[in-house]
Coordinates of C-alpha atoms in Angstrom, one line a residue:
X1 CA 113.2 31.0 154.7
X2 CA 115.9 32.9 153.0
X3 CA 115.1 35.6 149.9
X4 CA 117.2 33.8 147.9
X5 CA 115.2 30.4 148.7
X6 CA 112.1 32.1 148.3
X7 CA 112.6 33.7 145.1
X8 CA 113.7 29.7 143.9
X9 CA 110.9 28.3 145.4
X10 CA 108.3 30.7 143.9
X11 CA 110.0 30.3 140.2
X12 CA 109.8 26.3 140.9
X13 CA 106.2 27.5 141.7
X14 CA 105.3 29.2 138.5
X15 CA 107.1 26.5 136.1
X16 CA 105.5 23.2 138.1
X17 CA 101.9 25.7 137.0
X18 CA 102.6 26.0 133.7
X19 CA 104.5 22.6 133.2
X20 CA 100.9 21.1 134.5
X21 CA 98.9 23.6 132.5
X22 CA 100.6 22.1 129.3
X23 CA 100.0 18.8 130.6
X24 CA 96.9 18.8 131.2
X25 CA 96.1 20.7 128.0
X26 CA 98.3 18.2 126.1
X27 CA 96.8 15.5 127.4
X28 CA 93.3 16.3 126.8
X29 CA 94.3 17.6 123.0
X30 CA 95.0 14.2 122.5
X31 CA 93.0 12.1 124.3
X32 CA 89.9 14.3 122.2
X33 CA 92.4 13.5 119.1
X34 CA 92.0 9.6 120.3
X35 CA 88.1 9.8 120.5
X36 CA 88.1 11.6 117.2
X37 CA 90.0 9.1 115.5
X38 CA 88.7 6.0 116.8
X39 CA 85.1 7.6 115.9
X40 CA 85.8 8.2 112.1
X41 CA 87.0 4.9 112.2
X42 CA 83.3 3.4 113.6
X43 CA 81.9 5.6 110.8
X44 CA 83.9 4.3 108.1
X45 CA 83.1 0.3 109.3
X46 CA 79.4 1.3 109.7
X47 CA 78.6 1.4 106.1
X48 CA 80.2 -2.7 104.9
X49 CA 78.5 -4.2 108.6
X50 CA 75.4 -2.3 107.7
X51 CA 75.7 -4.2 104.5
X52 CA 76.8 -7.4 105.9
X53 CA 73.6 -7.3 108.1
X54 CA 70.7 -5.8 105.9
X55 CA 70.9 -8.7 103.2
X56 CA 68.2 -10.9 102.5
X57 CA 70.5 -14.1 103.9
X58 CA 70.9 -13.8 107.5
X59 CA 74.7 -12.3 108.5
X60 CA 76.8 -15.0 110.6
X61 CA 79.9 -13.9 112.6
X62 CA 82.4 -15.0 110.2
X63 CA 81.0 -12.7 107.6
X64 CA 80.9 -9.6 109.8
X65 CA 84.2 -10.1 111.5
X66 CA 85.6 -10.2 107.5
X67 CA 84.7 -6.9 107.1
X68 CA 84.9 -5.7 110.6
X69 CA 87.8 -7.9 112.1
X70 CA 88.1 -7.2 116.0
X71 CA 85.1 -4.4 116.1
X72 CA 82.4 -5.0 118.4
X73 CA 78.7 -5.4 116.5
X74 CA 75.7 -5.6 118.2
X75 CA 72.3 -6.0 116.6
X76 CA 69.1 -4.9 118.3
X77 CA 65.4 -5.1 117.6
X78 CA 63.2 -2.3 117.8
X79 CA 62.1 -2.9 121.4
X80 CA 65.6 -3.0 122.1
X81 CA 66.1 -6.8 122.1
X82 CA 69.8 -8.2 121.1
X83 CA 69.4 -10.3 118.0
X84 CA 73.4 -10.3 117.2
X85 CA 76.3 -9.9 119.5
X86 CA 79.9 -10.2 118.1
X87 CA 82.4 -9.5 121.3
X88 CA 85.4 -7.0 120.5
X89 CA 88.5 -8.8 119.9
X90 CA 92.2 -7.3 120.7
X91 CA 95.2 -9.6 120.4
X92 CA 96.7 -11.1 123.4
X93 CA 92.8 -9.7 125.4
X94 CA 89.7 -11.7 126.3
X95 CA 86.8 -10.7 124.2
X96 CA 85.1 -7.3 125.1
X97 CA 81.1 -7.9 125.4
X98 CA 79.9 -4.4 125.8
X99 CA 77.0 -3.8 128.9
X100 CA 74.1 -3.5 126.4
X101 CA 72.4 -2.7 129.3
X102 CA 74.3 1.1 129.7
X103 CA 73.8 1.9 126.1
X104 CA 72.4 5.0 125.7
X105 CA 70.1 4.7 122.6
X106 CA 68.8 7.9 120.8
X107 CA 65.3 9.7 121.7
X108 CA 62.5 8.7 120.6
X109 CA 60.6 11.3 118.3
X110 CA 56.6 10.1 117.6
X111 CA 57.4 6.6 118.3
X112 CA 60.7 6.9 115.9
X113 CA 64.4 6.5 116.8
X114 CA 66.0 9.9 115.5
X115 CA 68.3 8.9 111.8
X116 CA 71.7 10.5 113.3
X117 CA 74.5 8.5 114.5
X118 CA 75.3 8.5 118.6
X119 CA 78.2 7.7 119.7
X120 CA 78.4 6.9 123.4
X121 CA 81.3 5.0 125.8
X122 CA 80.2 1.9 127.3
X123 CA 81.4 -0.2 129.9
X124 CA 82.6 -3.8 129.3
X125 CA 80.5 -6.5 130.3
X126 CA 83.5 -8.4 131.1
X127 CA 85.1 -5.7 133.2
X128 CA 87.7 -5.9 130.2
X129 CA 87.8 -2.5 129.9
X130 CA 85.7 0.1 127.9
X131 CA 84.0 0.4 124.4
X132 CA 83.6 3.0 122.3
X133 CA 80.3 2.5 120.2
X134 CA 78.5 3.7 117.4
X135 CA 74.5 3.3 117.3
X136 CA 72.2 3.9 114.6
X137 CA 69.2 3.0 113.0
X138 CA 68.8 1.0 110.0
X139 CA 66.7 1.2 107.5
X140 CA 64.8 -1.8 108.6
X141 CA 64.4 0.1 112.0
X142 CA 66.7 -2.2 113.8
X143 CA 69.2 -0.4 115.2
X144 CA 73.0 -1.4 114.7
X145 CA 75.6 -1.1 117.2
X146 CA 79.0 -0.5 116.6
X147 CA 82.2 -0.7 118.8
X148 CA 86.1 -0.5 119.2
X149 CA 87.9 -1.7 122.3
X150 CA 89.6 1.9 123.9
X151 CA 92.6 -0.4 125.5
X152 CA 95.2 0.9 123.0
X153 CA 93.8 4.6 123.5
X154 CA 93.9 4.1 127.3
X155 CA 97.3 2.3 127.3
X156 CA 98.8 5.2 125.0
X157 CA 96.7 7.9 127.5
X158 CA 99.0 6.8 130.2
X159 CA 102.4 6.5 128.5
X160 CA 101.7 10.1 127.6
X161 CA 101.0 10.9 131.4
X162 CA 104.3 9.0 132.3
X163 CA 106.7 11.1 129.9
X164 CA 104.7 14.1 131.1
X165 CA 105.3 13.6 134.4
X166 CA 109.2 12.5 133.8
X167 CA 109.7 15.4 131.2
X168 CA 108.2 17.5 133.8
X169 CA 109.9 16.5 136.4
X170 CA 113.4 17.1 134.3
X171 CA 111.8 20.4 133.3
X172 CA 110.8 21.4 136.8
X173 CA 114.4 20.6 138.1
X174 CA 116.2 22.1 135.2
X175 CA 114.2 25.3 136.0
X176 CA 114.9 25.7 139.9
X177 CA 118.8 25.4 138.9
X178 CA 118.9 28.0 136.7
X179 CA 116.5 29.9 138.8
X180 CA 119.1 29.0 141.3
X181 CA 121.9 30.2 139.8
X182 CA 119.7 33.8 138.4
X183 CA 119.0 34.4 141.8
X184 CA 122.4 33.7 143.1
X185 CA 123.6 36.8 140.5
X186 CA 120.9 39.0 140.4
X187 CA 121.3 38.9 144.2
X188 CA 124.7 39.3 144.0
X189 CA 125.0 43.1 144.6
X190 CA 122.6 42.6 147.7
X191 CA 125.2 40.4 149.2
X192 CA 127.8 43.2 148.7
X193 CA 125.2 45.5 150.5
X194 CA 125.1 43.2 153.3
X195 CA 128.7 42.6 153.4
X196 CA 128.9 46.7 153.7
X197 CA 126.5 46.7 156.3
X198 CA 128.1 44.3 158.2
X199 CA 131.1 45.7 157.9
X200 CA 129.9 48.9 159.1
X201 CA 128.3 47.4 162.4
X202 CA 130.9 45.5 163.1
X203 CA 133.6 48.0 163.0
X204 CA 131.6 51.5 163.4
X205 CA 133.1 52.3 160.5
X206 CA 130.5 54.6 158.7
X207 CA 133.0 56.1 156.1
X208 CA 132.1 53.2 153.6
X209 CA 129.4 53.5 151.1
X210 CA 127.5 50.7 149.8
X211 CA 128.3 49.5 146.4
X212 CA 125.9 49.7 143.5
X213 CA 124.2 53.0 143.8
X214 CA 124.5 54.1 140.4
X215 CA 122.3 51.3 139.1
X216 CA 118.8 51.9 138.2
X217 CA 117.8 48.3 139.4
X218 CA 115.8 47.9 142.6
X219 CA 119.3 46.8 144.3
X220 CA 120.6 50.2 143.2
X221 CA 117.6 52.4 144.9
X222 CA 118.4 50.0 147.9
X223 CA 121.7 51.2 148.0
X224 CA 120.8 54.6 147.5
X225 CA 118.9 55.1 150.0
X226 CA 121.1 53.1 152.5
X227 CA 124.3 55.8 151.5
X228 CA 121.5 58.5 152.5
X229 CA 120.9 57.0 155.3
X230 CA 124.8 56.3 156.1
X231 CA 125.5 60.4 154.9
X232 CA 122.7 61.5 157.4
X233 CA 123.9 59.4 160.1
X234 CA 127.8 60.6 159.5
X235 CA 126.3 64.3 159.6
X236 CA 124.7 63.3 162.9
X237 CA 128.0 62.1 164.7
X238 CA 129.3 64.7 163.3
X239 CA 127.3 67.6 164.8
X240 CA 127.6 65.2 168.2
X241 CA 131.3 65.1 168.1
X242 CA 131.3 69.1 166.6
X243 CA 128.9 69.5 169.9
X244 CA 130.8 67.2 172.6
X245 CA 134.1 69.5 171.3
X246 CA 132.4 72.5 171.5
X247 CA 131.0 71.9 175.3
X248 CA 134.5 70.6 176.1
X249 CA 136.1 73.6 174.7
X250 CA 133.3 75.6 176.7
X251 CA 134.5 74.2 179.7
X252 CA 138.1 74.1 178.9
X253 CA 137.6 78.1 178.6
X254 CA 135.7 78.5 182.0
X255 CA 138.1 76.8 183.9
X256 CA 141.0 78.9 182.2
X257 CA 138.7 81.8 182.7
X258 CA 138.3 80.9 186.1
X259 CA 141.7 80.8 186.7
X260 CA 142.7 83.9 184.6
X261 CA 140.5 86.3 186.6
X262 CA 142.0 84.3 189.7
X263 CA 145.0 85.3 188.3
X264 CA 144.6 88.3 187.6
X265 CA 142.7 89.5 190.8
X266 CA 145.0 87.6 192.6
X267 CA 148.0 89.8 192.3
X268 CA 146.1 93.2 192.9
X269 CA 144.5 91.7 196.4
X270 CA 148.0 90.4 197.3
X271 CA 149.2 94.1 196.9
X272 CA 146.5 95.8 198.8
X273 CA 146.9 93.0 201.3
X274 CA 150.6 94.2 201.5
X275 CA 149.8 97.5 201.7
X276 CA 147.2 97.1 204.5
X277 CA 149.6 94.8 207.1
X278 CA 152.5 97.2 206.0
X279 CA 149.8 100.2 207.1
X280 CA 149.1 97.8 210.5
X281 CA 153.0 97.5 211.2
X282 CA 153.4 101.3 211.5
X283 CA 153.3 103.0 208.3
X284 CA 150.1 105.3 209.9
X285 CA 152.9 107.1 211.8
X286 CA 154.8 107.7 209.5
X287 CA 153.7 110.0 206.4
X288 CA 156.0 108.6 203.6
X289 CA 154.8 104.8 204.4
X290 CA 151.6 105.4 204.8
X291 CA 151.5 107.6 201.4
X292 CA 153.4 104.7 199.3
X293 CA 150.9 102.4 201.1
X294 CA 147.6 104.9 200.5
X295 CA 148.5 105.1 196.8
X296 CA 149.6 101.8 196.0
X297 CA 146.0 100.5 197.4
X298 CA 144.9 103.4 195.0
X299 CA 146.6 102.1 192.2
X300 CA 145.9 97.9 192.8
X301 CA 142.0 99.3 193.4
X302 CA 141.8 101.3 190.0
X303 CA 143.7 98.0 188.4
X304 CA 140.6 95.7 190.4
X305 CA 137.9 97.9 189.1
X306 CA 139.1 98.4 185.0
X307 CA 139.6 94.5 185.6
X308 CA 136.0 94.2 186.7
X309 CA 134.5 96.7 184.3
X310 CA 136.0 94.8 180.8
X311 CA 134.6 91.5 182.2
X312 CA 131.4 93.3 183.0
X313 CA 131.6 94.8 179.5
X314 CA 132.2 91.1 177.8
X315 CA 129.2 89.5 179.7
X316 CA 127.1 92.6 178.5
X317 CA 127.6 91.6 175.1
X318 CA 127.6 88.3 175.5
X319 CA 124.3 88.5 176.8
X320 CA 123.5 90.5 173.1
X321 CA 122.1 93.7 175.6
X322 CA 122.0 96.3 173.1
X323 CA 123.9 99.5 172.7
X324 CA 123.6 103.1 171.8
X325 CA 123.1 103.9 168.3
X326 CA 123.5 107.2 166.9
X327 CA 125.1 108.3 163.6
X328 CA 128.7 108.7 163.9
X329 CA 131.9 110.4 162.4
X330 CA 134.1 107.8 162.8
X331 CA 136.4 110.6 160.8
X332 CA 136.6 112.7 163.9
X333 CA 136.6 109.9 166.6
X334 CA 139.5 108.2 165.3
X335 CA 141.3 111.8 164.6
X336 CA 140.1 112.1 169.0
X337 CA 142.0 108.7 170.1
X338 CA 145.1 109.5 167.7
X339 CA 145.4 112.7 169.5
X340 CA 145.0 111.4 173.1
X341 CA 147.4 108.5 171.7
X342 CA 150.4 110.5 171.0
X343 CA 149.5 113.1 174.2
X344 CA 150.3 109.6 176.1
X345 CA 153.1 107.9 173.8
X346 CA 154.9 110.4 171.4
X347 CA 157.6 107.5 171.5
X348 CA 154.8 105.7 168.8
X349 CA 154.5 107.9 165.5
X350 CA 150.7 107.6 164.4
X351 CA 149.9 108.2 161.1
X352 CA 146.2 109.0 159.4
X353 CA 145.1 108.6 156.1
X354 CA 141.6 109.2 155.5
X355 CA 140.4 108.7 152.2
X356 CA 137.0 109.6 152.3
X357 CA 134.3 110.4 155.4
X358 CA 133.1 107.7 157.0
X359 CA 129.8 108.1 158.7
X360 CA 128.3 105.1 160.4
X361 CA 125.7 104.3 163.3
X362 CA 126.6 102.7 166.7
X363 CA 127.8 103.6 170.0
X364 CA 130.5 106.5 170.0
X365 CA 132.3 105.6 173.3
X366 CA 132.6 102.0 172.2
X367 CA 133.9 102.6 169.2
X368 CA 136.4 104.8 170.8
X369 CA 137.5 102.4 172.9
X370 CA 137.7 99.8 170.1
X371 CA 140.3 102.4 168.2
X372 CA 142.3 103.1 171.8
X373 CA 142.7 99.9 172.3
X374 CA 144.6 99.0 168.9
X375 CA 146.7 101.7 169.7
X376 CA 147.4 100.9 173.1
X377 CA 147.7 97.6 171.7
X378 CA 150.1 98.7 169.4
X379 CA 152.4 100.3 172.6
X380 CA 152.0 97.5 174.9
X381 CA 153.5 94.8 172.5
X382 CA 155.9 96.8 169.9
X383 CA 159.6 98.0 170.9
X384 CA 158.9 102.2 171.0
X385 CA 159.8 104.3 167.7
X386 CA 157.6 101.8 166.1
X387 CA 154.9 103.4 163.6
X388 CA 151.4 102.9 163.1
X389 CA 149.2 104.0 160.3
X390 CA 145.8 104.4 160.4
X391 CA 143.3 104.7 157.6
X392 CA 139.8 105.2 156.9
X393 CA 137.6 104.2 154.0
X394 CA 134.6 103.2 151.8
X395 CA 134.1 99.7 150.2
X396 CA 131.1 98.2 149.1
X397 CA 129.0 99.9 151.4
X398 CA 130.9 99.9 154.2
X399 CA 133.4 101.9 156.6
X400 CA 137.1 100.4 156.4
X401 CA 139.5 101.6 159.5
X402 CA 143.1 99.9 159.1
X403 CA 145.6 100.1 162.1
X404 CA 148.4 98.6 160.7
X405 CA 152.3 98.8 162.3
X406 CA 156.1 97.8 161.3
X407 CA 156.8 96.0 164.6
X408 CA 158.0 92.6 165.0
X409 CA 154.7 91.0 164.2
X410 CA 153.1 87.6 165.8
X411 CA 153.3 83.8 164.6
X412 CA 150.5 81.8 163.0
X413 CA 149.7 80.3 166.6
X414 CA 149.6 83.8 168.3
X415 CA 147.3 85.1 165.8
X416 CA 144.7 82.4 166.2
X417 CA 144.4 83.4 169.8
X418 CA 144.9 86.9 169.9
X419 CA 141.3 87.5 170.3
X420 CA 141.0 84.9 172.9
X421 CA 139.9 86.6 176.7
X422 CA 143.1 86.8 178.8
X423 CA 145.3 85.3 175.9
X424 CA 148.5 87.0 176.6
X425 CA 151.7 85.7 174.0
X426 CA 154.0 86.0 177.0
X427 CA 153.4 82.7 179.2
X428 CA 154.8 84.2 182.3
X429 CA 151.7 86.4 182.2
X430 CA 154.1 89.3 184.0
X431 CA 151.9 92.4 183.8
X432 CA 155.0 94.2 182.4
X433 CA 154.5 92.2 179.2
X434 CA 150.3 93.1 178.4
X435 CA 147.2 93.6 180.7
X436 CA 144.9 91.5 181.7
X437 CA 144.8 90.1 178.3
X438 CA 141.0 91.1 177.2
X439 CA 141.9 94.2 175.2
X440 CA 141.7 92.6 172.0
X441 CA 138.7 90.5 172.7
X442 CA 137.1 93.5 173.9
X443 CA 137.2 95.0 170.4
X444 CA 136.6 91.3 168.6
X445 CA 133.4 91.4 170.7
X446 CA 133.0 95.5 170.1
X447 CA 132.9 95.0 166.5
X448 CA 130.8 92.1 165.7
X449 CA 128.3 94.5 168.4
X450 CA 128.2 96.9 165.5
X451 CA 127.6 94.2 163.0
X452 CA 131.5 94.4 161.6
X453 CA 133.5 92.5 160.9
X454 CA 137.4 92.0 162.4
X455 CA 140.6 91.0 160.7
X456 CA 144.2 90.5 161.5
X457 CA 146.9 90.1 158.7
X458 CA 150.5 89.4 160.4
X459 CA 153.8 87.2 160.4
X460 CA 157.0 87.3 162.0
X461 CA 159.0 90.5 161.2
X462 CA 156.2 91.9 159.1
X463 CA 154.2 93.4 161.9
X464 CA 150.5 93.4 162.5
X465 CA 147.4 94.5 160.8
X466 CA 143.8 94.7 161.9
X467 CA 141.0 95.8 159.3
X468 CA 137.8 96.4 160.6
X469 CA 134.6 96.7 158.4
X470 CA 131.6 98.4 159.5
X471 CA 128.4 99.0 158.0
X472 CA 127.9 102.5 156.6
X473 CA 124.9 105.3 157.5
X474 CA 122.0 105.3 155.4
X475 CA 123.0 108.6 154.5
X476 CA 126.5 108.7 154.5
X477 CA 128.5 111.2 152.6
X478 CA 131.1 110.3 150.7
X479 CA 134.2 112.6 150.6
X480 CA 134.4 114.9 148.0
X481 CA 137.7 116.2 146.3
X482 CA 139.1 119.2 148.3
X483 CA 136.0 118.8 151.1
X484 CA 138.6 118.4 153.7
X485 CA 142.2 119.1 153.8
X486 CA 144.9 117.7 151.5
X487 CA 145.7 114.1 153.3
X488 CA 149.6 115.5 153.2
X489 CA 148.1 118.1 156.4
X490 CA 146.5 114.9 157.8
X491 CA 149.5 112.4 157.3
X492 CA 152.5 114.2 158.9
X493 CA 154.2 111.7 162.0
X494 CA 154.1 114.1 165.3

């Protein structure tokens, strides 16, 4: 069975209660209403029978059914015996004789009859019906008995359960429609739930909410709860679909890293392939072959093992195997890789401007090589005569180095991959165009090592800057005014 016939069925249920509790009530109300009335009328006929009956001539029926017309009137003896009997009379009825036999006379007290009225309901002799009586004693200690046919009272008794039962009926079926029709609206925002719900399992579609939420009505909690449920279970696809991405860009990137390093290996062991069958075909006799051939196996080797070492360096932190940590002048290492920088490229001018002294902790040959390889970064992908500043400073508890240039800069989609392992922005990958493409990742990976954080700011024509952010020494100094020398000494292109 449906709620909605439920909830009809159970108001149908409480009406047909109280429809019969105001029945019943009603009928007894009046059927005690009957009894009362029909009694004050035996008491006010007792007192001109009585009469009729104790005068000194003896009573006939005539002259009791004058002043009693249609009542019943029995008279007994003391021990009980029927001296009169007048039959109850109802137009268009046979007579009523009432069972004398099932009257129910008063206690007897010391022999007496007690001197209260009792009024009792008798059967008819005649199976005409019933009586109700009124007995008493007399003064002559006969006791009178009088009676009125209940016929009308019964006949009235059941008209009243008819209309009951037809007014109840109307009542009962008046009620279930409008419970019908309640129901049918107060359940109305449930159907929209289910129509949601439905919807949402038919087509998968879990971006819809189900209506009604703002109400404070049970509905309303219902639907409340179901849009937490719905939110949870959209956060749940989504971490499944953020995880199924994430493991198929995991394995996108093996395979291309797979195939970079087969790359990139590739070419060196073709070389010293080369170099080895051009050493088998003679070149051992003769000095200048076998020197080019010697030293470009050199060379390949040396490109083999740096290869080897960066990737052996990325899996080291990849791992999280920790690194040296001693306080550092990042001052005086940077000043050490702009020197060797423009020992190897005076075609780049470097500039530094240091702003204050920058003292951190972490490993000093790693940050080195995070600072060589922006520069050499710098030469690899800019046109030479292109200039580079450098500079080093304090925020908010942290070391700042900037390595900015003026070259020709990158797009949006080369900057979202520049830290990317063996990303090159070249797609012929010709060595004459970059490395092995893991310098920048190297420092990405360098950096967030040291707890830093990276940054690159660039666009077309506007060349490239990358700010990195380090956390400070606990007891760093900051730079004083005149503690080193002016920043014009420091600042001058070489």
């Amino acid at each position: 069975m449906s709620l909605r016939a439920r909830l009809v069925a159970g108001t149908s249920l409480v009406a047909f209660v109280a429809l019969s509790t105001a029945g019943i009530a009603t009928y007894t109300a009046y059927s005690r209403s009957q009894l009362t009335q029909i009694d004050d009328t035996l008491q006010r006929s007792h007192e001109p029978i009585e009469q009729v009956v104790t005068t000194g001539t003896s009573a006939s029926e005539v002259d009791i059914e004058r002043v009693a017309p249609g009542l019943y009137v029995a008279l007994l003896d003391g021990n009980g015996t029927s001296q009169l009997q007048i039959p109850a009379r109802e137009p268009g009825h046979e007579p009523l004789v009432a069972d004398l036999d099932d009257l129910t006379l008063p206690p007897r007290i010391t022999g007496q009859f007690v001197d209260r009225p009792y009024f009792s309901t008798l059967g008819s002799a005649s199976g005409g019906g019933e009586l109700r009586v009124r007995t008493s004693r007399l003064g002559n200690g006969n006791v009178l008995v009088v009676g009125l046919s209940l016929h009308a009272a019964t006949r009235s008794q059941r008209s009243l359960v008819v209309i009951e039962s037809f007014v109840a009926a109307a009542a009962l079926l008046v009620a279930a429609a409008i419970g019908w029709v309640l129901v049918r609206v107060g359940l109305r925002p449930l159907l929209r739930v289910e129509q949601t719900a439905l919807l949402i399992a038919d087509g998968g579609d879990l971006d819809h909410d189900v209506p009604g939420s703002d109400r404070t009505t049970e509905i309303g909690r219902l639907a409340r709860a179901l849009n937490t449920m719905l939110e949870r279970i959209r956060g749940a696809f989504a971490e499944r679909d953020a995880t199924e991405r994430a493991l198929r860009d995991s394995e996108e990137r093996m395979r291309r890293f797979v195939a970079d390093v087969s790359h990139e290996l590739r070419t060196p062991l073709a070389a010293v392939s080369a170099y080895a069958e051009l050493f088998e075909r003679g070149a051992r006799d003769h000095p200048a072959d076998l020197e080019r051939a010697l030293r470009g196996i050199e060379i390949e080797s040396a490109r083999m093992r740096e290869l080897v070492e960066e990737l052996l360096l990325l899996a080291h932190l990849d791992e999280g195997r920790p690194l040296a940590n001693a306080r550092l002048d990042l001052n005086e290492i940077t000043v050490d890789a702009i020197s060797a920088a423009r020992a190897v490229s005076p075609e780049w001018p470097i500039v530094l401007r240091a702003a204050s002294l920058v003292i951190i902790d972490g490993d000093s040959s790693r940050i080195r090589q995070v600072i060589d390889n922006l520069l050499a970064n710098v030469r690899t992908h800019t046109p030479a005569g292109t200039s580079t500043v450098v500079a080093l400073d304090t925020r908010d508890g942290r070391g700042v180095i900037t390595v900015s240039d003026n070259g020709p800069g990158m797009t949006a989609d080369e900057a979202a991959h520049v830290f990317e392992r063996f990303y090159r922005a070249d797609p012929s990958r010709s060595r004459s165009s970059g490395g092995a493409g893991l310098g920048m990742a190297i420092v990405d990976a360098l950096v967030r090592a040291h707890r830093g954080v990276i940054q690159l700011d660039t666009a077309p024509g506007r060349g490239v800057t990358v700010t990195i952010s380090l956390p400070l020494s606990a007891d760093n100094l900051q730079l004083a005014d005149g503690d080193l020398d002016p920043p014009a000494s420091r600042t001058r292109p070489q």
